[in-house]
């Protein structure tokens, strides 16, 4: 019998927080255009679904963590209205500058405050917010359990957090399609802007991202009383809804 040799599997190392910050500052000028093109505009629909599932209502105080260029924070501000208040937090100043510019062109929104800060050490008091949202940020945190604990800490008892991100489809065909799309559409599009290395990080970050079932378990461990992960877009995306 021929002896079997175990070949070690090479894994892509996780980027540091500094690496991720540099990445998002670098892509800030094209971030909105990329999201629009690569999702065929559906990212706005998915973000609106996150706001809907958060059950945000007029006059509340909301927080959008990892707000990026501000799309979800602006949707939340529209829902909360002029009597509400929204804080958008991100660690990439170039993204926050774009968010602030976009907000200045909108009317009828809750007042918005843009804050440069760390999602793992939110600069807010316990039980401060009526609603918390996040889009495509949880997957990029260097410590997901700590990030969930921080969301739980700043949320008021009985209130909700809604987190939108990529999801792993249960269908093998859809998993193959998702991988093909990331490798051949997303990275190829990034080549036109000399950002291939930047967008190539998505696939390994998804490989490291907990499944929906694990996300729910992590949320309960972080102190939430209830957590449900809803697959959307055929399971290509998911929204984790948590109640404190």
PDB file of C-alpha atoms in Angstrom:
ATOM      1  CA  UNK A   1       0.000   0.000   0.000  1.00  0.00           C
ATOM      2  CA  UNK A   2       1.310   3.442  -0.919  1.00  0.00           C
ATOM      3  CA  UNK A   3       1.568   5.673   2.154  1.00  0.00           C
ATOM      4  CA  UNK A   4      -0.673   8.735   2.176  1.00  0.00           C
ATOM      5  CA  UNK A   5       0.934  12.132   2.590  1.00  0.00           C
ATOM      6  CA  UNK A   6      -1.125  14.816   4.300  1.00  0.00           C
ATOM      7  CA  UNK A   7      -0.559  18.099   2.507  1.00  0.00           C
ATOM      8  CA  UNK A   8      -1.186  21.098   4.758  1.00  0.00           C
ATOM      9  CA  UNK A   9      -3.905  23.451   3.592  1.00  0.00           C
ATOM     10  CA  UNK A  10      -2.800  27.053   3.177  1.00  0.00           C
ATOM     11  CA  UNK A  11      -5.339  29.508   4.568  1.00  0.00           C
ATOM     12  CA  UNK A  12      -5.508  33.193   3.787  1.00  0.00           C
ATOM     13  CA  UNK A  13      -4.559  35.036   6.986  1.00  0.00           C
ATOM     14  CA  UNK A  14      -7.186  37.319   8.469  1.00  0.00           C
ATOM     15  CA  UNK A  15      -6.440  41.007   7.824  1.00  0.00           C
ATOM     16  CA  UNK A  16      -5.810  43.271  10.784  1.00  0.00           C
ATOM     17  CA  UNK A  17      -8.143  46.107  11.745  1.00  0.00           C
ATOM     18  CA  UNK A  18      -5.611  48.579  10.321  1.00  0.00           C
ATOM     19  CA  UNK A  19      -5.565  46.675   7.015  1.00  0.00           C
ATOM     20  CA  UNK A  20      -9.362  46.804   6.782  1.00  0.00           C
ATOM     21  CA  UNK A  21      -9.443  50.502   7.623  1.00  0.00           C
ATOM     22  CA  UNK A  22      -6.945  51.286   4.860  1.00  0.00           C
ATOM     23  CA  UNK A  23      -8.946  49.122   2.469  1.00  0.00           C
ATOM     24  CA  UNK A  24     -12.228  50.963   3.045  1.00  0.00           C
ATOM     25  CA  UNK A  25     -10.597  54.385   2.887  1.00  0.00           C
ATOM     26  CA  UNK A  26      -9.008  53.388  -0.420  1.00  0.00           C
ATOM     27  CA  UNK A  27     -12.238  52.237  -2.048  1.00  0.00           C
ATOM     28  CA  UNK A  28     -14.329  55.159  -0.737  1.00  0.00           C
ATOM     29  CA  UNK A  29     -14.389  57.115  -4.049  1.00  0.00           C
ATOM     30  CA  UNK A  30     -15.908  54.175  -5.978  1.00  0.00           C
ATOM     31  CA  UNK A  31     -17.687  52.336  -3.155  1.00  0.00           C
ATOM     32  CA  UNK A  32     -21.218  53.505  -3.981  1.00  0.00           C
ATOM     33  CA  UNK A  33     -20.840  52.928  -7.717  1.00  0.00           C
ATOM     34  CA  UNK A  34     -19.487  49.432  -7.135  1.00  0.00           C
ATOM     35  CA  UNK A  35     -22.313  48.500  -4.789  1.00  0.00           C
ATOM     36  CA  UNK A  36     -24.868  49.776  -7.276  1.00  0.00           C
ATOM     37  CA  UNK A  37     -23.369  47.994 -10.283  1.00  0.00           C
ATOM     38  CA  UNK A  38     -22.464  44.705  -8.664  1.00  0.00           C
ATOM     39  CA  UNK A  39     -25.816  44.259  -6.896  1.00  0.00           C
ATOM     40  CA  UNK A  40     -27.863  45.663  -9.826  1.00  0.00           C
ATOM     41  CA  UNK A  41     -29.200  48.214  -7.345  1.00  0.00           C
ATOM     42  CA  UNK A  42     -30.588  45.542  -5.028  1.00  0.00           C
ATOM     43  CA  UNK A  43     -28.321  46.529  -2.137  1.00  0.00           C
ATOM     44  CA  UNK A  44     -30.705  49.420  -1.440  1.00  0.00           C
ATOM     45  CA  UNK A  45     -33.635  46.988  -1.265  1.00  0.00           C
ATOM     46  CA  UNK A  46     -31.734  44.741   1.161  1.00  0.00           C
ATOM     47  CA  UNK A  47     -30.764  47.701   3.333  1.00  0.00           C
ATOM     48  CA  UNK A  48     -34.373  48.846   3.426  1.00  0.00           C
ATOM     49  CA  UNK A  49     -35.340  45.331   4.532  1.00  0.00           C
ATOM     50  CA  UNK A  50     -32.887  45.650   7.426  1.00  0.00           C
ATOM     51  CA  UNK A  51     -34.545  48.922   8.469  1.00  0.00           C
ATOM     52  CA  UNK A  52     -37.979  47.306   8.186  1.00  0.00           C
ATOM     53  CA  UNK A  53     -36.969  44.315  10.324  1.00  0.00           C
ATOM     54  CA  UNK A  54     -35.433  46.614  12.920  1.00  0.00           C
ATOM     55  CA  UNK A  55     -38.965  47.958  13.533  1.00  0.00           C
ATOM     56  CA  UNK A  56     -37.603  51.495  13.788  1.00  0.00           C
ATOM     57  CA  UNK A  57     -40.317  54.105  14.370  1.00  0.00           C
ATOM     58  CA  UNK A  58     -40.596  57.882  14.198  1.00  0.00           C
ATOM     59  CA  UNK A  59     -38.862  59.789  16.979  1.00  0.00           C
ATOM     60  CA  UNK A  60     -36.459  57.060  18.066  1.00  0.00           C
ATOM     61  CA  UNK A  61     -32.693  57.321  18.476  1.00  0.00           C
ATOM     62  CA  UNK A  62     -30.817  54.976  16.141  1.00  0.00           C
ATOM     63  CA  UNK A  63     -27.248  53.860  15.550  1.00  0.00           C
ATOM     64  CA  UNK A  64     -25.798  52.507  12.297  1.00  0.00           C
ATOM     65  CA  UNK A  65     -22.501  50.732  12.993  1.00  0.00           C
ATOM     66  CA  UNK A  66     -19.896  50.398  10.232  1.00  0.00           C
ATOM     67  CA  UNK A  67     -21.974  52.942   8.333  1.00  0.00           C
ATOM     68  CA  UNK A  68     -19.523  53.327   5.434  1.00  0.00           C
ATOM     69  CA  UNK A  69     -20.784  55.878   2.942  1.00  0.00           C
ATOM     70  CA  UNK A  70     -24.050  56.244   4.843  1.00  0.00           C
ATOM     71  CA  UNK A  71     -26.700  54.455   2.774  1.00  0.00           C
ATOM     72  CA  UNK A  72     -28.278  52.499   5.626  1.00  0.00           C
ATOM     73  CA  UNK A  73     -27.960  55.381   8.083  1.00  0.00           C
ATOM     74  CA  UNK A  74     -29.838  57.612   5.637  1.00  0.00           C
ATOM     75  CA  UNK A  75     -32.614  55.033   5.224  1.00  0.00           C
ATOM     76  CA  UNK A  76     -32.847  54.792   9.005  1.00  0.00           C
ATOM     77  CA  UNK A  77     -32.935  58.593   9.309  1.00  0.00           C
ATOM     78  CA  UNK A  78     -35.816  58.737   6.839  1.00  0.00           C
ATOM     79  CA  UNK A  79     -37.738  56.192   8.926  1.00  0.00           C
ATOM     80  CA  UNK A  80     -37.115  57.991  12.223  1.00  0.00           C
ATOM     81  CA  UNK A  81     -38.093  61.398  10.835  1.00  0.00           C
ATOM     82  CA  UNK A  82     -37.234  64.896  11.988  1.00  0.00           C
ATOM     83  CA  UNK A  83     -38.032  64.132  15.623  1.00  0.00           C
ATOM     84  CA  UNK A  84     -35.561  61.237  15.722  1.00  0.00           C
ATOM     85  CA  UNK A  85     -31.789  61.092  15.830  1.00  0.00           C
ATOM     86  CA  UNK A  86     -29.294  58.878  13.986  1.00  0.00           C
ATOM     87  CA  UNK A  87     -25.619  58.277  14.684  1.00  0.00           C
ATOM     88  CA  UNK A  88     -23.471  56.765  11.960  1.00  0.00           C
ATOM     89  CA  UNK A  89     -20.195  55.239  13.128  1.00  0.00           C
ATOM     90  CA  UNK A  90     -17.287  54.017  11.012  1.00  0.00           C
ATOM     91  CA  UNK A  91     -13.509  53.824  11.382  1.00  0.00           C
ATOM     92  CA  UNK A  92     -12.779  54.965   7.798  1.00  0.00           C
ATOM     93  CA  UNK A  93     -12.723  58.800   7.628  1.00  0.00           C
ATOM     94  CA  UNK A  94     -12.914  58.849   3.824  1.00  0.00           C
ATOM     95  CA  UNK A  95     -16.187  56.914   3.968  1.00  0.00           C
ATOM     96  CA  UNK A  96     -17.590  59.240   6.642  1.00  0.00           C
ATOM     97  CA  UNK A  97     -16.766  62.291   4.515  1.00  0.00           C
ATOM     98  CA  UNK A  98     -18.861  60.866   1.680  1.00  0.00           C
ATOM     99  CA  UNK A  99     -21.692  60.011   4.085  1.00  0.00           C
ATOM    100  CA  UNK A 100     -21.724  63.554   5.448  1.00  0.00           C
ATOM    101  CA  UNK A 101     -21.832  65.002   1.927  1.00  0.00           C
ATOM    102  CA  UNK A 102     -24.748  62.771   0.939  1.00  0.00           C
ATOM    103  CA  UNK A 103     -26.698  63.637   4.091  1.00  0.00           C
ATOM    104  CA  UNK A 104     -26.320  67.368   3.424  1.00  0.00           C
ATOM    105  CA  UNK A 105     -28.238  66.911   0.157  1.00  0.00           C
ATOM    106  CA  UNK A 106     -31.255  65.179   1.746  1.00  0.00           C
ATOM    107  CA  UNK A 107     -34.298  66.708   3.463  1.00  0.00           C
ATOM    108  CA  UNK A 108     -36.926  65.328   5.816  1.00  0.00           C
ATOM    109  CA  UNK A 109     -34.486  63.146   7.720  1.00  0.00           C
ATOM    110  CA  UNK A 110     -33.684  62.706  11.376  1.00  0.00           C
ATOM    111  CA  UNK A 111     -30.621  64.751  12.382  1.00  0.00           C
ATOM    112  CA  UNK A 112     -27.461  62.756  11.658  1.00  0.00           C
ATOM    113  CA  UNK A 113     -24.153  62.709  13.531  1.00  0.00           C
ATOM    114  CA  UNK A 114     -21.139  61.041  11.915  1.00  0.00           C
ATOM    115  CA  UNK A 115     -18.575  59.575  14.301  1.00  0.00           C
ATOM    116  CA  UNK A 116     -15.187  58.023  13.617  1.00  0.00           C
ATOM    117  CA  UNK A 117     -14.897  55.099  15.989  1.00  0.00           C
ATOM    118  CA  UNK A 118     -14.313  51.413  16.637  1.00  0.00           C
ATOM    119  CA  UNK A 119     -17.207  48.933  16.381  1.00  0.00           C
ATOM    120  CA  UNK A 120     -15.473  46.795  19.014  1.00  0.00           C
ATOM    121  CA  UNK A 121     -15.402  49.675  21.511  1.00  0.00           C
ATOM    122  CA  UNK A 122     -18.470  51.780  20.766  1.00  0.00           C
ATOM    123  CA  UNK A 123     -18.169  55.276  22.296  1.00  0.00           C
ATOM    124  CA  UNK A 124     -21.715  55.214  23.684  1.00  0.00           C
ATOM    125  CA  UNK A 125     -23.417  54.525  27.000  1.00  0.00           C
ATOM    126  CA  UNK A 126     -25.203  51.318  27.946  1.00  0.00           C
ATOM    127  CA  UNK A 127     -28.858  51.154  26.852  1.00  0.00           C
ATOM    128  CA  UNK A 128     -28.611  54.329  24.748  1.00  0.00           C
ATOM    129  CA  UNK A 129     -30.320  53.378  21.467  1.00  0.00           C
ATOM    130  CA  UNK A 130     -33.823  52.352  20.438  1.00  0.00           C
ATOM    131  CA  UNK A 131     -32.567  50.655  17.279  1.00  0.00           C
ATOM    132  CA  UNK A 132     -29.202  49.530  15.888  1.00  0.00           C
ATOM    133  CA  UNK A 133     -28.380  48.555  12.303  1.00  0.00           C
ATOM    134  CA  UNK A 134     -25.326  47.354  10.413  1.00  0.00           C
ATOM    135  CA  UNK A 135     -24.719  46.474   6.750  1.00  0.00           C
ATOM    136  CA  UNK A 136     -21.700  44.492   5.536  1.00  0.00           C
ATOM    137  CA  UNK A 137     -19.734  45.294   8.668  1.00  0.00           C
ATOM    138  CA  UNK A 138     -20.019  42.279  10.963  1.00  0.00           C
ATOM    139  CA  UNK A 139     -18.088  40.066   8.542  1.00  0.00           C
ATOM    140  CA  UNK A 140     -15.154  42.505   8.624  1.00  0.00           C
ATOM    141  CA  UNK A 141     -14.799  42.739  12.400  1.00  0.00           C
ATOM    142  CA  UNK A 142     -11.669  41.147  13.807  1.00  0.00           C
ATOM    143  CA  UNK A 143     -13.700  39.908  16.809  1.00  0.00           C
ATOM    144  CA  UNK A 144     -17.303  39.120  15.865  1.00  0.00           C
ATOM    145  CA  UNK A 145     -18.435  38.016  19.367  1.00  0.00           C
ATOM    146  CA  UNK A 146     -17.093  41.277  20.817  1.00  0.00           C
ATOM    147  CA  UNK A 147     -18.855  43.243  18.077  1.00  0.00           C
ATOM    148  CA  UNK A 148     -22.168  41.573  18.899  1.00  0.00           C
ATOM    149  CA  UNK A 149     -21.618  42.223  22.615  1.00  0.00           C
ATOM    150  CA  UNK A 150     -21.134  45.920  21.880  1.00  0.00           C
ATOM    151  CA  UNK A 151     -24.364  46.064  19.859  1.00  0.00           C
ATOM    152  CA  UNK A 152     -26.172  44.421  22.762  1.00  0.00           C
ATOM    153  CA  UNK A 153     -24.613  46.769  25.312  1.00  0.00           C
ATOM    154  CA  UNK A 154     -25.712  50.026  23.665  1.00  0.00           C
ATOM    155  CA  UNK A 155     -29.207  48.821  22.740  1.00  0.00           C
ATOM    156  CA  UNK A 156     -32.124  49.442  25.097  1.00  0.00           C
ATOM    157  CA  UNK A 157     -33.857  46.404  26.617  1.00  0.00           C
ATOM    158  CA  UNK A 158     -36.618  45.026  24.396  1.00  0.00           C
ATOM    159  CA  UNK A 159     -35.268  46.796  21.307  1.00  0.00           C
ATOM    160  CA  UNK A 160     -33.866  45.356  18.082  1.00  0.00           C
ATOM    161  CA  UNK A 161     -30.675  45.252  16.062  1.00  0.00           C
ATOM    162  CA  UNK A 162     -30.708  44.243  12.380  1.00  0.00           C
ATOM    163  CA  UNK A 163     -27.479  43.178  10.664  1.00  0.00           C
ATOM    164  CA  UNK A 164     -27.270  42.695   6.875  1.00  0.00           C
ATOM    165  CA  UNK A 165     -24.386  40.761   5.353  1.00  0.00           C
ATOM    166  CA  UNK A 166     -23.425  38.037   2.921  1.00  0.00           C
ATOM    167  CA  UNK A 167     -24.888  34.610   3.655  1.00  0.00           C
ATOM    168  CA  UNK A 168     -23.905  31.055   2.792  1.00  0.00           C
ATOM    169  CA  UNK A 169     -26.685  29.480   0.702  1.00  0.00           C
ATOM    170  CA  UNK A 170     -27.854  25.995   1.654  1.00  0.00           C
ATOM    171  CA  UNK A 171     -28.044  25.050  -2.022  1.00  0.00           C
ATOM    172  CA  UNK A 172     -24.791  23.678  -3.457  1.00  0.00           C
ATOM    173  CA  UNK A 173     -25.652  25.239  -6.817  1.00  0.00           C
ATOM    174  CA  UNK A 174     -26.126  28.669  -5.248  1.00  0.00           C
ATOM    175  CA  UNK A 175     -22.853  28.326  -3.306  1.00  0.00           C
ATOM    176  CA  UNK A 176     -21.074  27.592  -6.570  1.00  0.00           C
ATOM    177  CA  UNK A 177     -22.784  30.554  -8.225  1.00  0.00           C
ATOM    178  CA  UNK A 178     -21.813  32.835  -5.340  1.00  0.00           C
ATOM    179  CA  UNK A 179     -18.163  31.780  -5.629  1.00  0.00           C
ATOM    180  CA  UNK A 180     -18.187  32.170  -9.406  1.00  0.00           C
ATOM    181  CA  UNK A 181     -19.734  35.632  -9.082  1.00  0.00           C
ATOM    182  CA  UNK A 182     -17.149  36.783  -6.544  1.00  0.00           C
ATOM    183  CA  UNK A 183     -14.230  35.395  -8.544  1.00  0.00           C
ATOM    184  CA  UNK A 184     -15.324  36.381 -12.044  1.00  0.00           C
ATOM    185  CA  UNK A 185     -17.622  39.383 -11.732  1.00  0.00           C
ATOM    186  CA  UNK A 186     -16.611  41.269  -8.594  1.00  0.00           C
ATOM    187  CA  UNK A 187     -12.841  40.883  -8.953  1.00  0.00           C
ATOM    188  CA  UNK A 188     -12.972  41.428 -12.718  1.00  0.00           C
ATOM    189  CA  UNK A 189     -14.912  44.671 -12.239  1.00  0.00           C
ATOM    190  CA  UNK A 190     -12.381  45.768  -9.635  1.00  0.00           C
ATOM    191  CA  UNK A 191      -9.566  45.343 -12.153  1.00  0.00           C
ATOM    192  CA  UNK A 192     -10.904  48.316 -14.120  1.00  0.00           C
ATOM    193  CA  UNK A 193     -10.135  50.544 -11.141  1.00  0.00           C
ATOM    194  CA  UNK A 194      -6.869  48.846 -10.162  1.00  0.00           C
ATOM    195  CA  UNK A 195      -8.580  47.514  -7.014  1.00  0.00           C
ATOM    196  CA  UNK A 196      -8.266  43.784  -7.632  1.00  0.00           C
ATOM    197  CA  UNK A 197      -6.420  43.130  -4.378  1.00  0.00           C
ATOM    198  CA  UNK A 198      -9.008  45.111  -2.442  1.00  0.00           C
ATOM    199  CA  UNK A 199     -12.083  43.239  -3.653  1.00  0.00           C
ATOM    200  CA  UNK A 200     -10.386  39.850  -3.659  1.00  0.00           C
ATOM    201  CA  UNK A 201     -10.652  39.938   0.152  1.00  0.00           C
ATOM    202  CA  UNK A 202     -14.434  39.324   0.019  1.00  0.00           C
ATOM    203  CA  UNK A 203     -14.236  35.606  -0.746  1.00  0.00           C
ATOM    204  CA  UNK A 204     -11.855  34.659   2.109  1.00  0.00           C
ATOM    205  CA  UNK A 205     -13.785  36.926   4.488  1.00  0.00           C
ATOM    206  CA  UNK A 206     -16.948  35.011   3.603  1.00  0.00           C
ATOM    207  CA  UNK A 207     -15.166  31.705   4.189  1.00  0.00           C
ATOM    208  CA  UNK A 208     -14.346  32.861   7.726  1.00  0.00           C
ATOM    209  CA  UNK A 209     -17.820  34.295   8.401  1.00  0.00           C
ATOM    210  CA  UNK A 210     -20.024  32.225  10.737  1.00  0.00           C
ATOM    211  CA  UNK A 211     -23.094  30.560   9.230  1.00  0.00           C
ATOM    212  CA  UNK A 212     -26.520  31.958  10.063  1.00  0.00           C
ATOM    213  CA  UNK A 213     -27.091  29.312  12.738  1.00  0.00           C
ATOM    214  CA  UNK A 214     -23.764  30.137  14.371  1.00  0.00           C
ATOM    215  CA  UNK A 215     -24.508  33.861  14.193  1.00  0.00           C
ATOM    216  CA  UNK A 216     -27.719  33.268  16.151  1.00  0.00           C
ATOM    217  CA  UNK A 217     -25.842  31.282  18.798  1.00  0.00           C
ATOM    218  CA  UNK A 218     -23.203  34.008  19.074  1.00  0.00           C
ATOM    219  CA  UNK A 219     -25.936  36.641  19.494  1.00  0.00           C
ATOM    220  CA  UNK A 220     -27.531  34.699  22.340  1.00  0.00           C
ATOM    221  CA  UNK A 221     -24.125  34.275  23.983  1.00  0.00           C
ATOM    222  CA  UNK A 222     -23.611  38.049  23.651  1.00  0.00           C
ATOM    223  CA  UNK A 223     -26.726  38.586  25.784  1.00  0.00           C
ATOM    224  CA  UNK A 224     -29.544  39.012  23.277  1.00  0.00           C
ATOM    225  CA  UNK A 225     -32.787  37.341  24.365  1.00  0.00           C
ATOM    226  CA  UNK A 226     -33.685  36.255  20.831  1.00  0.00           C
ATOM    227  CA  UNK A 227     -31.963  36.051  17.444  1.00  0.00           C
ATOM    228  CA  UNK A 228     -33.117  34.959  13.991  1.00  0.00           C
ATOM    229  CA  UNK A 229     -31.128  34.974  10.750  1.00  0.00           C
ATOM    230  CA  UNK A 230     -33.347  35.466   7.708  1.00  0.00           C
ATOM    231  CA  UNK A 231     -31.858  34.365   4.365  1.00  0.00           C
ATOM    232  CA  UNK A 232     -32.718  36.752   1.522  1.00  0.00           C
ATOM    233  CA  UNK A 233     -31.821  36.938  -2.171  1.00  0.00           C
ATOM    234  CA  UNK A 234     -32.035  33.182  -2.464  1.00  0.00           C
ATOM    235  CA  UNK A 235     -29.754  32.783   0.528  1.00  0.00           C
ATOM    236  CA  UNK A 236     -26.934  34.841  -0.979  1.00  0.00           C
ATOM    237  CA  UNK A 237     -27.559  37.503   1.686  1.00  0.00           C
ATOM    238  CA  UNK A 238     -28.892  37.328   5.211  1.00  0.00           C
ATOM    239  CA  UNK A 239     -30.312  39.652   7.872  1.00  0.00           C
ATOM    240  CA  UNK A 240     -29.613  38.779  11.513  1.00  0.00           C
ATOM    241  CA  UNK A 241     -32.374  40.237  13.704  1.00  0.00           C
ATOM    242  CA  UNK A 242     -31.624  40.346  17.431  1.00  0.00           C
ATOM    243  CA  UNK A 243     -33.774  41.436  20.387  1.00  0.00           C
ATOM    244  CA  UNK A 244     -32.235  42.560  23.659  1.00  0.00           C
TER     245      UNK A 244
END
